Amino acid sequence: MEVSMCGSPEPTPEEEKLTVRDIAVAAEAQTKEGDIFYLITQSFITGACKQSEDCDSVPENMESDRWWQDWLEYVNQNQTNDGPSSEHHDSANICTLKRPSAIDNSDLIYEAAVEDSTMGIELHDTLVEGTDYILLPQEETIGELHRKACEIFDLNSEQVCIWDYFSHRKHALMNDMDKTLDDANIQMDQDILVEVIDSTGGCTSSVQENGSAENESSVHVEPSKSGFSMGGGFSTSKGFHRNGNSGLSQFRELDKPPGTSGVSTRGSSGGLTGLLNLGNTCFMNSAIQCLVHTPEFARYFREDYIREINWHNPLGMVGELALAFGELLRKLWAPGRTPVAPRPFKGKLARFAPQFDGYNQHDSQELLAFLLDGLHEDLNRVKQKPYLKSRDADGRPDEEVADEYWANHIARNDSIIVDVCQGQYKSTLVCPVCDKVSVTFDPFMYLSLPLQSTTTRCMTVTVFACDGSALPAACSVTVPKQGRCWDLIQALSNACSLKHSEKLLLAETRSHLIYRFLEDPFMPLSSIKDDDHLAAYKIPKFVKITKFLQLIHRREEQDIGNGKSTIGWKPYGTPLVWPISSDDVMTRGDIQSIVHKMLSPMIRSESLGHPDISDTDTSSAASDPPRALSPTEASTSSNLADLKHKKSGSSKTTSLKLPLQLVDENNACIDLSVGEEKAVKFSSTSMSILVFVDWSQKLLDSYDTHYLENLPEVSKFGTVTKKARTEPLSLYTCLEAFLREEPLVPEDMYCPRCKERRQASKKLDLWRLPEVLVIHLKRFSYSRSMKHKLETFVNFPIHDFDLTTYVANKNNSRRQLYELYALTNHYGGMGSGHYTAHIKLLDENRWYNFDDSHITPINEEDVKSAAAYVLFYRRVKIENATVSNGAQSSAGRNNFLPKM
């Protein structure tokens, strides 16, 4: 480090304080070997009296050695004194501090070094920065750059033109001698272009509008670790000689520089600069590198993006986030490999998003979401957002509704972020009661895909048709081991061919009673044990259900206790369920009819000729063994029973009475075999209506109830049937799970037709895809009691990620093909892990691992791992199919299966 000792100008105290502060803050993030700093004594140093035996003696100039403390008091005096600071004061009791005298740093160096001019400046070896001295960086100016360029190349100042040559393109002529390199936006270790002015007084080149130069005789000065070094990254060797006016022979003469405006990533032209870890900021570094290496953003922020900043957007950050990100991006794309400390950017981030303040570990996806949204608002081209209300679909074609929604969205949101990252999906909500369908088309910035468990579980459930259309049947389905009740219901619905007008009510039975209804679709399947018994009841979907009638079966059993034998009614079999609407007025005869219908599939065939099953005469001459009816016969029998009940009239007692007893709200049993016209009063507090049917032997001769007995366990063989899936989880599988119909919590939908909140189902479909598709793999789950990370390996495609078959817009005939170019990784557990990024430099067609400040090349096969967290895909440009955001194309549609 070169040390310079000099004084400073005398502006006002406040101006001087601000100047020094800005210089120190700016240099803190870019300090490197070779930078020049001013060294100022902080306090009296013990080394100054090192040769004295009595170190308790204090030199007379001790107070003057505390120059830095005196200066701090001088520039901060306005904080304690009223009125402006002034070097002069009058006699009116205005006491202001004067600026400290010239700096005397003699106490910091050995006296022998001062006396011997042949020796270099040598500091005491016991000095401690911050205690004995402080360092202030030199603020380099363009004028200083001109002076040193003239000194190095032995030129007069009138003979030199210096250009900002960022990324090998002429950007600006650096002729404002008072402007600092930082104000001129000269990045660390970037190239500058020194041109020699010819004898006519003009430069030897002319600059075209695109930044390229013609007829150029110029010198390109590259950074070097040896030789002369300047702040701002300008450095070269002094070993040169002049060769007339044709240039400098030991420096290579540039040919015509490329005039391309594309993103250059090859070699030293940029793209391989790391970010220093400021303390648990790897989450930020990995996300920033992926955004910085998104070609559309790299091009945009390296051009004149400032003209698009929305300074007055109340939803934005008054342009400060965009400016901080743009400045950081330019530094990362500057030539060279010196890591950048993103302190200014982190400061802006903490200001506008306090959740990211401090040095705790955070979720890189949450940061990414904030950055994309914040950059969009800072760069929103819409200055005054119009109020637009989207109309309901009302049966209009999806294409028309989707275009209307997108046009309304663009009218309020128009930025580079929308251009590149935003797509559109179709959202369909269905009311479970009135079947009202609500369709909207909403924008998305990224897709958060669930990770399906790699292990599955086979579950067996007995399905009952409450309307008497079929006999009970056991159904075995395979579901994710860590799935939810919704997954089980969906699998059962597909396996039992559930009608559109039906839904399943899941229940757990214990001791021949319903223990609980499993109505929460989000309940984890892990709460269901292998030896539990489950029943699924088919019930009407579009009925306003407030209560469930539970038909509990009982039969006579002998109970032997205390040496006595008694006969009593005890539950057996599996209860049947029927939904009851609160609007219905039920009579005892109505309940008799309902029960008949539920039991009709179990009527024995020989009983068809004897519908009066309550008759005491149960003799039968049938020679064939009794059997249950087929579904067709059961339906016929049920219809006959209903017909007979209707023909009997409301005042006529029928002979189709079953021994039923209703449990009222006082736990008293009401005989339903008499008084069929009497209305039944249900409990206002209970959701269940309990009805007992007592199966005498005579009644069992007419019904085959073995279908209700011996309900199978959920998993008879326990863990043996828990089959581990050996194939890796595919990204396509994750996408399909994301697009699958899901339940909503009841508070999430208000049905305009029912005028009530309903637990609707929601179905998402991709409609319009962006140029850059960001996919978030939901590895982290949070609950009130614990945090969990899924280490599941997801097999994601690097090339040919084909989404054609997943786009619901069938009028879009082009092929939706994407290629991976970046991703973030998370290693370790919750709160203590580490983030990195894998990024492909497109011009080099090579992958690199960005681990904070360390960047290393990697093979493409090493890109995939179980640590992959956020994936960045770019649309593959296909001929005749380059219109973005799902617009129609003339390309023919290719239908094919997704490939890995």
PDB file of N, CA, C and O in Angstrom, residues 228-263:
ATOM      1  N   PHE A 228       3.012   0.883 -12.028  1.00  0.00           N
ATOM      2  CA  PHE A 228       2.240   1.989 -11.482  1.00  0.00           C
ATOM      3  C   PHE A 228       0.776   1.619 -11.324  1.00  0.00           C
ATOM      4  O   PHE A 228       0.208   0.953 -12.167  1.00  0.00           O
ATOM      5  N   SER A 229       0.149   2.051 -10.252  1.00  0.00           N
ATOM      6  CA  SER A 229      -1.252   1.724  -9.991  1.00  0.00           C
ATOM      7  C   SER A 229      -1.994   2.985  -9.586  1.00  0.00           C
ATOM      8  O   SER A 229      -1.485   3.804  -8.845  1.00  0.00           O
ATOM      9  N   MET A 230      -3.219   3.098 -10.098  1.00  0.00           N
ATOM     10  CA  MET A 230      -4.048   4.255  -9.758  1.00  0.00           C
ATOM     11  C   MET A 230      -5.350   3.781  -9.161  1.00  0.00           C
ATOM     12  O   MET A 230      -5.814   2.686  -9.433  1.00  0.00           O
ATOM     13  N   GLY A 231      -5.984   4.659  -8.338  1.00  0.00           N
ATOM     14  CA  GLY A 231      -7.317   4.352  -7.861  1.00  0.00           C
ATOM     15  C   GLY A 231      -8.265   4.279  -9.035  1.00  0.00           C
ATOM     16  O   GLY A 231      -8.177   5.055  -9.971  1.00  0.00           O
ATOM     17  N   GLY A 232      -9.200   3.359  -8.975  1.00  0.00           N
ATOM     18  CA  GLY A 232     -10.125   3.182 -10.093  1.00  0.00           C
ATOM     19  C   GLY A 232      -9.714   2.080 -11.012  1.00  0.00           C
ATOM     20  O   GLY A 232     -10.415   1.749 -11.942  1.00  0.00           O
ATOM     21  N   GLY A 233      -8.552   1.502 -10.815  1.00  0.00           N
ATOM     22  CA  GLY A 233      -8.168   0.331 -11.583  1.00  0.00           C
ATOM     23  C   GLY A 233      -7.231   0.585 -12.728  1.00  0.00           C
ATOM     24  O   GLY A 233      -6.844  -0.325 -13.430  1.00  0.00           O
ATOM     25  N   PHE A 234      -6.791   1.835 -12.976  1.00  0.00           N
ATOM     26  CA  PHE A 234      -5.869   2.125 -14.081  1.00  0.00           C
ATOM     27  C   PHE A 234      -4.468   1.729 -13.650  1.00  0.00           C
ATOM     28  O   PHE A 234      -3.951   2.191 -12.639  1.00  0.00           O
ATOM     29  N   SER A 235      -3.808   0.880 -14.397  1.00  0.00           N
ATOM     30  CA  SER A 235      -2.443   0.497 -14.041  1.00  0.00           C
ATOM     31  C   SER A 235      -1.713   0.055 -15.288  1.00  0.00           C
ATOM     32  O   SER A 235      -2.305  -0.441 -16.235  1.00  0.00           O
ATOM     33  N   THR A 236      -0.392   0.276 -15.310  1.00  0.00           N
ATOM     34  CA  THR A 236       0.418  -0.165 -16.435  1.00  0.00           C
ATOM     35  C   THR A 236       1.867  -0.208 -16.009  1.00  0.00           C
ATOM     36  O   THR A 236       2.219   0.141 -14.894  1.00  0.00           O
ATOM     37  N   SER A 237       2.695  -0.647 -16.862  1.00  0.00           N
ATOM     38  CA  SER A 237       4.135  -0.728 -16.573  1.00  0.00           C
ATOM     39  C   SER A 237       4.839   0.501 -17.123  1.00  0.00           C
ATOM     40  O   SER A 237       4.409   1.092 -18.100  1.00  0.00           O
ATOM     41  N   LYS A 238       5.933   0.865 -16.451  1.00  0.00           N
ATOM     42  CA  LYS A 238       6.719   2.005 -16.930  1.00  0.00           C
ATOM     43  C   LYS A 238       7.741   1.598 -17.979  1.00  0.00           C
ATOM     44  O   LYS A 238       8.465   2.427 -18.488  1.00  0.00           O
ATOM     45  N   GLY A 239       7.859   0.333 -18.308  1.00  0.00           N
ATOM     46  CA  GLY A 239       8.864  -0.122 -19.262  1.00  0.00           C
ATOM     47  C   GLY A 239       8.409   0.064 -20.689  1.00  0.00           C
ATOM     48  O   GLY A 239       7.939  -0.870 -21.320  1.00  0.00           O
ATOM     49  N   PHE A 240       8.483   1.259 -21.232  1.00  0.00           N
ATOM     50  CA  PHE A 240       8.042   1.503 -22.604  1.00  0.00           C
ATOM     51  C   PHE A 240       9.009   2.495 -23.246  1.00  0.00           C
ATOM     52  O   PHE A 240       9.821   3.136 -22.593  1.00  0.00           O
ATOM     53  N   HIS A 241       8.913   2.649 -24.548  1.00  0.00           N
ATOM     54  CA  HIS A 241       9.663   3.697 -25.225  1.00  0.00           C
ATOM     55  C   HIS A 241       8.821   4.225 -26.365  1.00  0.00           C
ATOM     56  O   HIS A 241       7.924   3.551 -26.863  1.00  0.00           O
ATOM     57  N   ARG A 242       9.084   5.474 -26.742  1.00  0.00           N
ATOM     58  CA  ARG A 242       8.339   6.114 -27.824  1.00  0.00           C
ATOM     59  C   ARG A 242       8.901   5.703 -29.173  1.00  0.00           C
ATOM     60  O   ARG A 242      10.080   5.462 -29.337  1.00  0.00           O
ATOM     61  N   ASN A 243       8.052   5.636 -30.138  1.00  0.00           N
ATOM     62  CA  ASN A 243       8.470   5.294 -31.491  1.00  0.00           C
ATOM     63  C   ASN A 243       7.780   6.263 -32.437  1.00  0.00           C
ATOM     64  O   ASN A 243       6.807   5.924 -33.077  1.00  0.00           O
ATOM     65  N   GLY A 244       8.328   7.522 -32.476  1.00  0.00           N
ATOM     66  CA  GLY A 244       7.722   8.537 -33.312  1.00  0.00           C
ATOM     67  C   GLY A 244       6.328   8.873 -32.829  1.00  0.00           C
ATOM     68  O   GLY A 244       6.059   8.914 -31.644  1.00  0.00           O
ATOM     69  N   ASN A 245       5.420   9.145 -33.760  1.00  0.00           N
ATOM     70  CA  ASN A 245       4.056   9.493 -33.424  1.00  0.00           C
ATOM     71  C   ASN A 245       3.086   8.358 -33.709  1.00  0.00           C
ATOM     72  O   ASN A 245       1.891   8.558 -33.731  1.00  0.00           O
ATOM     73  N   SER A 246       3.602   7.177 -33.981  1.00  0.00           N
ATOM     74  CA  SER A 246       2.727   6.082 -34.401  1.00  0.00           C
ATOM     75  C   SER A 246       2.190   5.262 -33.241  1.00  0.00           C
ATOM     76  O   SER A 246       1.457   4.336 -33.448  1.00  0.00           O
ATOM     77  N   GLY A 247       2.596   5.599 -32.000  1.00  0.00           N
ATOM     78  CA  GLY A 247       2.056   4.831 -30.874  1.00  0.00           C
ATOM     79  C   GLY A 247       3.161   4.301 -30.011  1.00  0.00           C
ATOM     80  O   GLY A 247       4.309   4.718 -30.098  1.00  0.00           O
ATOM     81  N   LEU A 248       2.830   3.373 -29.144  1.00  0.00           N
ATOM     82  CA  LEU A 248       3.765   2.810 -28.176  1.00  0.00           C
ATOM     83  C   LEU A 248       3.982   1.361 -28.529  1.00  0.00           C
ATOM     84  O   LEU A 248       3.075   0.557 -28.514  1.00  0.00           O
ATOM     85  N   SER A 249       5.270   1.039 -28.827  1.00  0.00           N
ATOM     86  CA  SER A 249       5.561  -0.275 -29.395  1.00  0.00           C
ATOM     87  C   SER A 249       5.347  -1.411 -28.402  1.00  0.00           C
ATOM     88  O   SER A 249       5.062  -2.532 -28.807  1.00  0.00           O
ATOM     89  N   GLN A 250       5.533  -1.152 -27.096  1.00  0.00           N
ATOM     90  CA  GLN A 250       5.410  -2.255 -26.154  1.00  0.00           C
ATOM     91  C   GLN A 250       3.977  -2.444 -25.667  1.00  0.00           C
ATOM     92  O   GLN A 250       3.730  -3.210 -24.752  1.00  0.00           O
ATOM     93  N   PHE A 251       3.057  -1.691 -26.232  1.00  0.00           N
ATOM     94  CA  PHE A 251       1.632  -1.915 -25.952  1.00  0.00           C
ATOM     95  C   PHE A 251       0.962  -2.263 -27.266  1.00  0.00           C
ATOM     96  O   PHE A 251       1.283  -1.693 -28.298  1.00  0.00           O
ATOM     97  N   ARG A 252       0.030  -3.177 -27.203  1.00  0.00           N
ATOM     98  CA  ARG A 252      -0.572  -3.628 -28.458  1.00  0.00           C
ATOM     99  C   ARG A 252      -1.518  -2.553 -29.004  1.00  0.00           C
ATOM    100  O   ARG A 252      -2.253  -1.919 -28.272  1.00  0.00           O
ATOM    101  N   GLU A 253      -1.446  -2.376 -30.304  1.00  0.00           N
ATOM    102  CA  GLU A 253      -2.287  -1.378 -30.949  1.00  0.00           C
ATOM    103  C   GLU A 253      -3.609  -2.035 -31.320  1.00  0.00           C
ATOM    104  O   GLU A 253      -3.634  -3.135 -31.859  1.00  0.00           O
ATOM    105  N   LEU A 254      -4.694  -1.324 -30.984  1.00  0.00           N
ATOM    106  CA  LEU A 254      -6.015  -1.914 -31.183  1.00  0.00           C
ATOM    107  C   LEU A 254      -6.430  -1.834 -32.636  1.00  0.00           C
ATOM    108  O   LEU A 254      -6.171  -0.853 -33.322  1.00  0.00           O
ATOM    109  N   ASP A 255      -7.080  -2.906 -33.073  1.00  0.00           N
ATOM    110  CA  ASP A 255      -7.786  -2.836 -34.338  1.00  0.00           C
ATOM    111  C   ASP A 255      -9.128  -2.175 -34.080  1.00  0.00           C
ATOM    112  O   ASP A 255      -9.435  -1.751 -32.978  1.00  0.00           O
ATOM    113  N   LYS A 256      -9.939  -2.157 -35.075  1.00  0.00           N
ATOM    114  CA  LYS A 256     -11.268  -1.585 -34.922  1.00  0.00           C
ATOM    115  C   LYS A 256     -12.049  -2.395 -33.887  1.00  0.00           C
ATOM    116  O   LYS A 256     -12.234  -3.588 -34.065  1.00  0.00           O
ATOM    117  N   PRO A 257     -12.477  -1.805 -32.771  1.00  0.00           N
ATOM    118  CA  PRO A 257     -13.143  -2.568 -31.725  1.00  0.00           C
ATOM    119  C   PRO A 257     -14.526  -2.997 -32.178  1.00  0.00           C
ATOM    120  O   PRO A 257     -15.136  -2.371 -33.033  1.00  0.00           O
ATOM    121  N   PRO A 258     -15.011  -4.107 -31.636  1.00  0.00           N
ATOM    122  CA  PRO A 258     -16.336  -4.586 -32.034  1.00  0.00           C
ATOM    123  C   PRO A 258     -17.399  -3.591 -31.632  1.00  0.00           C
ATOM    124  O   PRO A 258     -17.361  -3.035 -30.535  1.00  0.00           O
ATOM    125  N   GLY A 259     -18.340  -3.374 -32.516  1.00  0.00           N
ATOM    126  CA  GLY A 259     -19.405  -2.416 -32.242  1.00  0.00           C
ATOM    127  C   GLY A 259     -20.696  -3.085 -31.851  1.00  0.00           C
ATOM    128  O   GLY A 259     -21.761  -2.515 -32.007  1.00  0.00           O
ATOM    129  N   THR A 260     -20.633  -4.335 -31.367  1.00  0.00           N
ATOM    130  CA  THR A 260     -21.858  -5.048 -31.005  1.00  0.00           C
ATOM    131  C   THR A 260     -22.400  -4.533 -29.692  1.00  0.00           C
ATOM    132  O   THR A 260     -21.673  -4.086 -28.828  1.00  0.00           O
ATOM    133  N   SER A 261     -23.702  -4.617 -29.551  1.00  0.00           N
ATOM    134  CA  SER A 261     -24.355  -4.204 -28.314  1.00  0.00           C
ATOM    135  C   SER A 261     -24.804  -5.388 -27.491  1.00  0.00           C
ATOM    136  O   SER A 261     -25.460  -5.233 -26.492  1.00  0.00           O
ATOM    137  N   GLY A 262     -24.462  -6.602 -27.909  1.00  0.00           N
ATOM    138  CA  GLY A 262     -24.874  -7.782 -27.156  1.00  0.00           C
ATOM    139  C   GLY A 262     -24.050  -7.958 -25.908  1.00  0.00           C
ATOM    140  O   GLY A 262     -23.091  -7.249 -25.649  1.00  0.00           O
ATOM    141  N   VAL A 263     -24.426  -8.950 -25.115  1.00  0.00           N
ATOM    142  CA  VAL A 263     -23.724  -9.228 -23.873  1.00  0.00           C
ATOM    143  C   VAL A 263     -22.482 -10.034 -24.169  1.00  0.00           C
ATOM    144  O   VAL A 263     -22.548 -11.109 -24.757  1.00  0.00           O
TER     145      VAL A 263
END
